[in-house]
Amino acid sequence: MSHATIEHLIDGRWVPGDGAEFASTSPARPEIAVAAGRLASSSQVAEAIAAADAARAGWAETPMAERATVLRRAADILRGNAAEWGAELAQEEGKTLAEGIGEVNRAAAVLDFQAGESDRDAGEIFHSPRRGERIEVVRKPVGVVSLITPFNFPIAIPAWKAAPALIHGNTVVWKPAQTVPLLAMRLAGALHDAGLPPGVLNLVASSSADASTMLVDPRIRAVTFTGSTKVGRTIAATCAAAGIPVQAEMGGKNPAVVLADADIPHAASQVIAGAFNSTGQKCTATSRVAVVRSVAEEFLAELVAGATARVTGDPLADGTSMGPMIDSVPRDDALAAVRAGVDRGAEILCGGNIPEVPGCAGGHFMEPTIVRVDSPEDALWRDELFAPVLAVLVVEDAAEAFRTSDLGEYGLTAAVFTDSLAATFDAIDDLEVGILHVNSESAGADPHVPFGGAGASGLGPKEQGRAARDFFTRTTTIYLGRGPR
Ligand code: UN1
């Protein structure tokens, strides 16, 4: 099968890389290259930064309505190619075809929402305590911003960083995850073909070492990152030393809480979706569930039935409801973590193995896995695996459910299943999370509302919605006096 050729977008031109050879491979069939080429070298990263800097003034001066037109055209291009690019996404990242197509359309929706900023208010105006004066707050672009994006949403996450950056008049240097260069090219290509001027968005698929200037170059004014807590904190430390603000969306160990008055079949199907969609590789995935003892038997039976009904297989095949993981190393780490849990006394309720997938012998598959732990101190209850593994803890009551779910330093999302208004209030008040779902799965992020977590899950202003402008603009407060009469 022929593969796509990896190129980089620098100053409005597609160019081959000067760095080492690399390829993205299909996680379902690792022997197949999806895209191949050469990495961008450090000097190409430098060219990209210079191009973004040169394009800065022109793009900042472009009326927001014109910037919006480019974003809307790019959204149309994404929608027009959703079937084809969704299939490429499924092939390159491993999520199912339906998830891949859904993600391309989601990226389009994000571009459209952010384009709409051109029709909304531009700033704020305040009363002044003095006569003949008012106080205005205007927003301006910050300048050149670096985007560093992960493998798991290869087009949606870049869209929700690039769209607000661009609509607010910033220019971009973007390093995608090395595992998903093709989908990065699709988004950059859509924006380029939509008429983005040269240099406004530059895509450089490079090694982390060669991209390191994207964190410290004095022309870079902000860095937005999504990935692990460890890498996010390292980036934040590096940028802090250079005085560059960072927005980092990082890990999660998101709990679901199932209380006695919950609709149990609904709760189980939502927890299954939260745990196993995208093969559990979401920072918002449900990775632990506390269930109250009086409903535990019914809930666990539904849960196990839902997990075992998932068809793990080739992401492009009809009927597949869970694809492979991105690589064998994190898959093997997740399997080892489950085995270590079993050695400590945890009980596997389903999964825990590498499934046989016809035609995909070397694929990075893992069965949807549910493990019952007997203590909230267990590592399976506390450590993020980024894999299709769900830990279950049976608790006595709502108070214990919330207490055990609040353990750990992460605070991205949580899901609470209940009919009780009082329990809902307790969840809102007591759970230290950036996103709370009441009677729905822990994952998901609508384009028009803030997204991001607390604690080890997030640093800096929130993404998405109107909140996105807090990171991608700086404000000037103007004391606007009329002068003496
Ligand atoms: C979702 O829950 O649909 O990296 C999106 C991640 C998050 C995005 C989650 N930043 O998984």
CSV table of C-alpha atoms in Angstrom, one decimal, residues 75-400:
chain,number,residue,atom,x,y,z
A,75,ALA,CA,-14.1,24.3,8.5
A,76,ASP,CA,-15.9,23.6,5.2
A,77,ILE,CA,-12.8,21.9,3.8
A,78,LEU,CA,-12.6,19.7,6.9
A,79,ARG,CA,-16.3,18.8,6.6
A,80,GLY,CA,-16.0,18.1,2.9
A,81,ASN,CA,-13.1,15.7,3.6
A,82,ALA,CA,-14.4,14.2,6.8
A,83,ALA,CA,-15.0,10.7,5.4
A,84,GLU,CA,-11.5,10.4,3.9
A,85,TRP,CA,-9.6,12.2,6.6
A,86,GLY,CA,-11.5,10.4,9.3
A,87,ALA,CA,-10.4,7.1,7.8
A,88,GLU,CA,-6.8,8.4,7.7
A,89,LEU,CA,-7.2,9.4,11.3
A,90,ALA,CA,-8.5,5.9,12.2
A,91,GLN,CA,-5.6,4.4,10.4
A,92,GLU,CA,-2.9,6.6,11.8
A,93,GLU,CA,-4.1,7.0,15.4
A,94,GLY,CA,-6.1,3.8,15.9
A,95,LYS,CA,-9.5,5.1,17.0
A,96,THR,CA,-12.5,3.7,15.1
A,97,LEU,CA,-13.7,5.1,11.8
A,98,ALA,CA,-16.8,6.6,13.4
A,99,GLU,CA,-14.6,8.3,16.0
A,100,GLY,CA,-12.2,9.5,13.3
A,101,ILE,CA,-14.9,11.0,11.2
A,102,GLY,CA,-16.5,12.5,14.3
A,103,GLU,CA,-13.2,14.1,15.3
A,104,VAL,CA,-12.7,15.7,11.9
A,105,ASN,CA,-16.2,17.2,12.1
A,106,ARG,CA,-15.6,18.3,15.6
A,107,ALA,CA,-12.4,20.2,14.5
A,108,ALA,CA,-14.7,21.9,11.9
A,109,ALA,CA,-17.1,22.9,14.7
A,110,VAL,CA,-14.3,24.3,16.7
A,111,LEU,CA,-13.1,26.4,13.8
A,112,ASP,CA,-16.6,27.7,13.2
A,113,PHE,CA,-17.2,28.6,16.9
A,114,GLN,CA,-13.9,30.5,17.1
A,115,ALA,CA,-14.7,32.2,13.8
A,116,GLY,CA,-17.8,33.5,15.5
A,117,GLU,CA,-15.7,35.6,17.9
A,118,SER,CA,-15.6,38.2,15.2
A,119,ASP,CA,-19.3,38.8,15.8
A,120,ARG,CA,-19.0,39.1,19.6
A,121,ASP,CA,-17.9,41.8,21.9
A,122,ALA,CA,-14.3,42.9,21.6
A,123,GLY,CA,-13.5,44.1,25.1
A,124,GLU,CA,-15.1,45.8,28.1
A,125,ILE,CA,-15.9,49.2,29.2
A,126,PHE,CA,-16.1,50.4,32.8
A,127,HIS,CA,-17.5,53.4,34.6
A,128,SER,CA,-14.8,55.8,35.9
A,129,PRO,CA,-15.0,57.3,39.4
A,130,ARG,CA,-13.8,60.5,37.8
A,131,ARG,CA,-15.7,63.0,35.7
A,132,GLY,CA,-15.1,63.1,32.0
A,133,GLU,CA,-13.4,59.7,31.9
A,134,ARG,CA,-14.3,56.1,31.1
A,135,ILE,CA,-12.1,53.0,31.3
A,136,GLU,CA,-11.8,50.6,28.4
A,137,VAL,CA,-10.2,47.2,28.2
A,138,VAL,CA,-9.1,46.1,24.7
A,139,ARG,CA,-7.7,42.8,23.7
A,140,LYS,CA,-4.7,42.4,21.4
A,141,PRO,CA,-2.9,39.3,20.0
A,142,VAL,CA,0.1,38.1,22.1
A,143,GLY,CA,2.2,37.5,19.0
A,144,VAL,CA,3.8,34.2,17.9
A,145,VAL,CA,2.5,31.2,19.8
A,146,SER,CA,3.9,27.6,19.9
A,147,LEU,CA,1.5,24.7,19.7
A,148,ILE,CA,2.6,21.3,21.0
A,149,THR,CA,-0.1,18.7,20.4
A,150,PRO,CA,-0.6,15.0,21.4
A,151,PHE,CA,-1.4,11.9,19.4
A,152,ASN,CA,-4.8,11.1,20.8
A,153,PHE,CA,-6.9,13.8,19.1
A,154,PRO,CA,-4.7,14.5,16.2
A,155,ILE,CA,-7.0,17.1,14.6
A,156,ALA,CA,-9.5,18.3,17.2
A,157,ILE,CA,-6.9,19.4,19.8
A,158,PRO,CA,-4.8,21.2,17.3
A,159,ALA,CA,-7.9,22.9,16.0
A,160,TRP,CA,-8.9,24.1,19.4
A,161,LYS,CA,-5.5,25.6,20.0
A,162,ALA,CA,-5.0,27.0,16.4
A,163,ALA,CA,-8.5,28.4,16.0
A,164,PRO,CA,-8.5,30.8,18.9
A,165,ALA,CA,-4.8,31.6,18.3
A,166,LEU,CA,-5.6,32.6,14.7
A,167,ILE,CA,-8.9,34.4,15.2
A,168,HIS,CA,-7.4,36.6,17.9
A,169,GLY,CA,-4.6,37.6,15.5
A,170,ASN,CA,-1.7,35.5,16.6
A,171,THR,CA,0.7,33.6,14.3
A,172,VAL,CA,1.6,30.0,15.0
A,173,VAL,CA,4.4,27.5,15.1
A,174,TRP,CA,3.1,24.0,15.6
A,175,LYS,CA,4.8,20.7,16.5
A,176,PRO,CA,2.5,17.7,16.3
A,177,ALA,CA,3.1,14.4,17.9
A,178,GLN,CA,5.4,12.3,15.8
A,179,THR,CA,2.9,9.5,15.6
A,180,VAL,CA,0.2,11.5,13.7
A,181,PRO,CA,1.9,13.8,11.2
A,182,LEU,CA,-0.6,13.1,8.4
A,183,LEU,CA,-3.6,14.4,10.3
A,184,ALA,CA,-1.5,17.5,11.3
A,185,MET,CA,-0.9,18.0,7.6
A,186,ARG,CA,-4.6,17.8,6.9
A,187,LEU,CA,-5.5,20.6,9.3
A,188,ALA,CA,-2.6,22.8,8.3
A,189,GLY,CA,-3.5,22.1,4.6
A,190,ALA,CA,-7.1,23.0,5.2
A,191,LEU,CA,-6.1,26.4,6.7
A,192,HIS,CA,-3.5,27.0,4.0
A,193,ASP,CA,-6.0,26.2,1.2
A,194,ALA,CA,-8.6,28.3,2.9
A,195,GLY,CA,-6.3,31.3,2.3
A,196,LEU,CA,-4.3,31.8,5.4
A,197,PRO,CA,-1.4,34.1,4.4
A,198,PRO,CA,2.2,32.7,4.3
A,199,GLY,CA,3.8,32.3,7.7
A,200,VAL,CA,0.6,32.7,9.8
A,201,LEU,CA,0.6,29.0,10.6
A,202,ASN,CA,3.7,26.9,10.3
A,203,LEU,CA,3.7,23.2,10.8
A,204,VAL,CA,7.0,21.5,11.8
A,205,ALA,CA,7.0,17.9,12.7
A,206,SER,CA,10.3,17.7,14.5
A,207,SER,CA,11.9,15.9,17.4
A,208,SER,CA,11.4,17.4,20.8
A,209,ALA,CA,15.1,18.4,20.9
A,210,ASP,CA,15.0,20.2,17.6
A,211,ALA,CA,11.8,21.9,18.6
A,212,SER,CA,13.2,23.1,21.9
A,213,THR,CA,13.6,26.7,20.7
A,214,MET,CA,9.8,26.8,20.4
A,215,LEU,CA,9.8,27.1,24.2
A,216,VAL,CA,12.5,29.7,24.8
A,217,ASP,CA,12.9,31.8,21.6
A,218,PRO,CA,12.3,35.5,22.6
A,219,ARG,CA,9.9,35.9,19.6
A,220,ILE,CA,7.6,33.2,21.1
A,221,ARG,CA,5.0,34.9,23.3
A,222,ALA,CA,3.0,31.9,24.5
A,223,VAL,CA,3.2,28.1,24.5
A,224,THR,CA,0.1,25.9,24.6
A,225,PHE,CA,0.6,22.2,25.2
A,226,THR,CA,-1.5,19.1,25.7
A,227,GLY,CA,0.0,15.9,26.9
A,228,SER,CA,1.3,14.2,30.1
A,229,THR,CA,1.7,16.0,33.4
A,230,LYS,CA,5.4,15.1,33.5
A,231,VAL,CA,6.1,16.7,30.1
A,232,GLY,CA,3.8,19.6,30.7
A,233,ARG,CA,5.5,20.5,33.9
A,234,THR,CA,8.9,20.3,32.3
A,235,ILE,CA,7.8,22.6,29.5
A,236,ALA,CA,6.2,25.0,32.1
A,237,ALA,CA,9.5,25.1,34.0
A,238,THR,CA,11.5,25.8,30.9
A,239,CYS,CA,9.1,28.5,29.7
A,240,ALA,CA,8.9,30.1,33.1
A,241,ALA,CA,12.7,30.6,33.1
A,242,ALA,CA,12.3,32.3,29.7
A,243,GLY,CA,9.3,34.3,30.9
A,244,ILE,CA,6.9,32.7,28.5
A,245,PRO,CA,3.4,31.9,29.6
A,246,VAL,CA,2.2,28.3,29.3
A,247,GLN,CA,-1.2,26.7,28.9
A,248,ALA,CA,-0.9,23.0,29.7
A,249,GLU,CA,-3.6,20.4,29.6
A,250,MET,CA,-2.3,17.3,31.2
A,251,GLY,CA,-3.2,14.1,32.8
A,252,GLY,CA,-6.3,12.9,34.6
A,253,LYS,CA,-7.6,10.0,36.7
A,254,ASN,CA,-11.2,10.8,36.3
A,255,PRO,CA,-13.7,9.2,38.6
A,256,ALA,CA,-17.3,8.2,38.1
A,257,VAL,CA,-19.5,8.0,41.2
A,258,VAL,CA,-22.6,5.8,41.0
A,259,LEU,CA,-25.0,6.4,43.9
A,260,ALA,CA,-27.9,4.2,45.0
A,261,ASP,CA,-30.6,6.3,43.3
A,262,ALA,CA,-28.8,6.3,39.9
A,263,ASP,CA,-30.4,4.9,36.7
A,264,ILE,CA,-28.1,1.9,36.7
A,265,PRO,CA,-28.2,0.8,33.0
A,266,HIS,CA,-27.7,4.4,32.0
A,267,ALA,CA,-24.8,4.8,34.4
A,268,ALA,CA,-23.2,1.6,33.2
A,269,SER,CA,-23.4,2.5,29.5
A,270,GLN,CA,-22.0,6.0,30.2
A,271,VAL,CA,-19.1,4.7,32.3
A,272,ILE,CA,-18.3,2.2,29.5
A,273,ALA,CA,-18.3,5.0,27.0
A,274,GLY,CA,-16.1,7.1,29.2
A,275,ALA,CA,-13.7,4.3,29.9
A,276,PHE,CA,-13.4,2.6,26.4
A,277,ASN,CA,-14.1,5.2,23.7
A,278,SER,CA,-10.9,6.2,22.0
A,279,THR,CA,-9.5,3.0,23.6
A,280,GLY,CA,-9.3,4.9,26.9
A,281,GLN,CA,-6.7,7.2,25.5
A,282,LYS,CA,-8.3,10.5,26.6
A,283,CYS,CA,-7.2,12.8,29.4
A,284,THR,CA,-10.9,12.9,30.1
A,285,ALA,CA,-11.5,9.1,30.1
A,286,THR,CA,-13.2,7.5,33.1
A,287,SER,CA,-10.5,5.4,34.7
A,288,ARG,CA,-12.1,4.6,38.1
A,289,VAL,CA,-15.6,4.2,39.4
A,290,ALA,CA,-16.9,4.2,42.9
A,291,VAL,CA,-20.2,2.4,43.3
A,292,VAL,CA,-22.4,2.2,46.4
A,293,ARG,CA,-22.7,-1.3,47.7
A,294,SER,CA,-26.5,-1.5,47.5
A,295,VAL,CA,-26.4,-1.2,43.7
A,296,ALA,CA,-23.0,-2.7,43.1
A,297,GLU,CA,-24.0,-6.1,42.0
A,298,GLU,CA,-26.5,-4.8,39.4
A,299,PHE,CA,-24.1,-2.1,38.2
A,300,LEU,CA,-21.1,-4.4,37.9
A,301,ALA,CA,-23.1,-7.0,35.9
A,302,GLU,CA,-24.2,-4.3,33.5
A,303,LEU,CA,-20.6,-2.9,33.3
A,304,VAL,CA,-19.0,-6.2,32.5
A,305,ALA,CA,-21.7,-7.0,29.9
A,306,GLY,CA,-21.1,-3.6,28.3
A,307,ALA,CA,-17.3,-4.1,28.2
A,308,THR,CA,-17.3,-7.6,26.9
A,309,ALA,CA,-19.8,-6.5,24.1
A,310,ARG,CA,-17.1,-4.1,22.8
A,311,VAL,CA,-15.5,-5.5,19.7
A,312,THR,CA,-11.8,-4.8,19.7
A,313,GLY,CA,-10.4,-4.8,16.3
A,314,ASP,CA,-9.3,-3.1,13.1
A,315,PRO,CA,-10.5,0.5,13.4
A,316,LEU,CA,-11.5,0.5,9.8
A,317,ALA,CA,-13.6,-2.7,9.9
A,318,ASP,CA,-17.4,-2.7,10.2
A,319,GLY,CA,-18.5,-3.6,13.7
A,320,THR,CA,-15.3,-2.6,15.5
A,321,SER,CA,-16.2,-0.6,18.6
A,322,MET,CA,-12.7,-0.3,20.1
A,323,GLY,CA,-9.4,0.1,18.2
A,324,PRO,CA,-5.8,-0.5,19.2
A,325,MET,CA,-3.7,1.6,21.5
A,326,ILE,CA,-1.1,3.9,19.9
A,327,ASP,CA,1.9,1.7,20.6
A,328,SER,CA,2.9,-1.6,22.2
A,329,VAL,CA,5.0,0.1,25.0
A,330,PRO,CA,2.1,1.8,26.8
A,331,ARG,CA,-0.1,-1.2,26.1
A,332,ASP,CA,2.4,-3.5,27.7
A,333,ASP,CA,2.8,-1.0,30.6
A,334,ALA,CA,-0.9,-1.1,31.1
A,335,LEU,CA,-1.1,-4.9,31.1
A,336,ALA,CA,1.8,-5.0,33.6
A,337,ALA,CA,0.0,-2.5,35.9
A,338,VAL,CA,-3.1,-4.7,35.8
A,339,ARG,CA,-1.0,-7.8,36.6
A,340,ALA,CA,0.7,-6.0,39.5
A,341,GLY,CA,-2.7,-5.0,40.8
A,342,VAL,CA,-3.8,-8.6,40.7
A,343,ASP,CA,-0.7,-9.6,42.7
A,344,ARG,CA,-1.8,-7.1,45.3
A,345,GLY,CA,-5.2,-8.7,45.5
A,346,ALA,CA,-7.2,-6.8,42.8
A,347,GLU,CA,-9.7,-8.9,40.8
A,348,ILE,CA,-10.0,-8.8,37.0
A,349,LEU,CA,-13.7,-8.6,36.2
A,350,CYS,CA,-13.1,-8.7,32.5
A,351,GLY,CA,-10.2,-8.3,30.0
A,352,GLY,CA,-6.6,-8.0,31.0
A,353,ASN,CA,-5.2,-9.6,27.9
A,354,ILE,CA,-4.1,-9.0,24.3
A,355,PRO,CA,-7.0,-10.1,22.1
A,356,GLU,CA,-6.6,-12.0,18.9
A,357,VAL,CA,-7.6,-9.7,16.0
A,358,PRO,CA,-7.7,-11.5,12.6
A,359,GLY,CA,-5.5,-9.9,10.0
A,360,CYS,CA,-3.9,-7.6,12.6
A,361,ALA,CA,-1.4,-10.0,14.3
A,362,GLY,CA,1.1,-7.4,15.5
A,363,GLY,CA,-1.4,-4.6,16.4
A,364,HIS,CA,-1.2,-2.8,19.7
A,365,PHE,CA,-4.5,-4.2,21.0
A,366,MET,CA,-5.7,-4.6,24.6
A,367,GLU,CA,-9.0,-5.9,25.7
A,368,PRO,CA,-11.3,-3.5,27.5
A,369,THR,CA,-10.4,-4.3,31.1
A,370,ILE,CA,-12.2,-3.8,34.4
A,371,VAL,CA,-10.4,-4.5,37.7
A,372,ARG,CA,-11.9,-4.4,41.1
A,373,VAL,CA,-9.6,-2.9,43.7
A,374,ASP,CA,-10.2,-3.2,47.5
A,375,SER,CA,-8.6,0.1,48.5
A,376,PRO,CA,-8.4,3.6,47.3
A,377,GLU,CA,-4.7,3.4,48.0
A,378,ASP,CA,-4.2,0.9,45.2
A,379,ALA,CA,-2.1,2.2,42.3
A,380,LEU,CA,-4.8,1.2,39.9
A,381,TRP,CA,-7.1,3.7,41.7
A,382,ARG,CA,-4.5,6.5,41.7
A,383,ASP,CA,-2.2,6.4,38.7
A,384,GLU,CA,-3.1,7.3,35.2
A,385,LEU,CA,-2.6,4.6,32.6
A,386,PHE,CA,-4.0,6.2,29.4
A,387,ALA,CA,-5.4,2.8,28.4
A,388,PRO,CA,-8.7,0.9,28.3
A,389,VAL,CA,-8.5,0.1,32.0
A,390,LEU,CA,-11.3,0.9,34.5
A,391,ALA,CA,-10.8,0.4,38.2
A,392,VAL,CA,-13.8,-0.3,40.4
A,393,LEU,CA,-14.2,0.3,44.1
A,394,VAL,CA,-17.3,-0.7,46.1
A,395,VAL,CA,-18.1,1.9,48.8
A,396,GLU,CA,-20.7,2.1,51.5
A,397,ASP,CA,-22.3,5.5,50.9
A,398,ALA,CA,-22.2,8.8,49.0
A,399,ALA,CA,-19.8,10.3,51.4
A,400,GLU,CA,-17.3,7.5,51.0
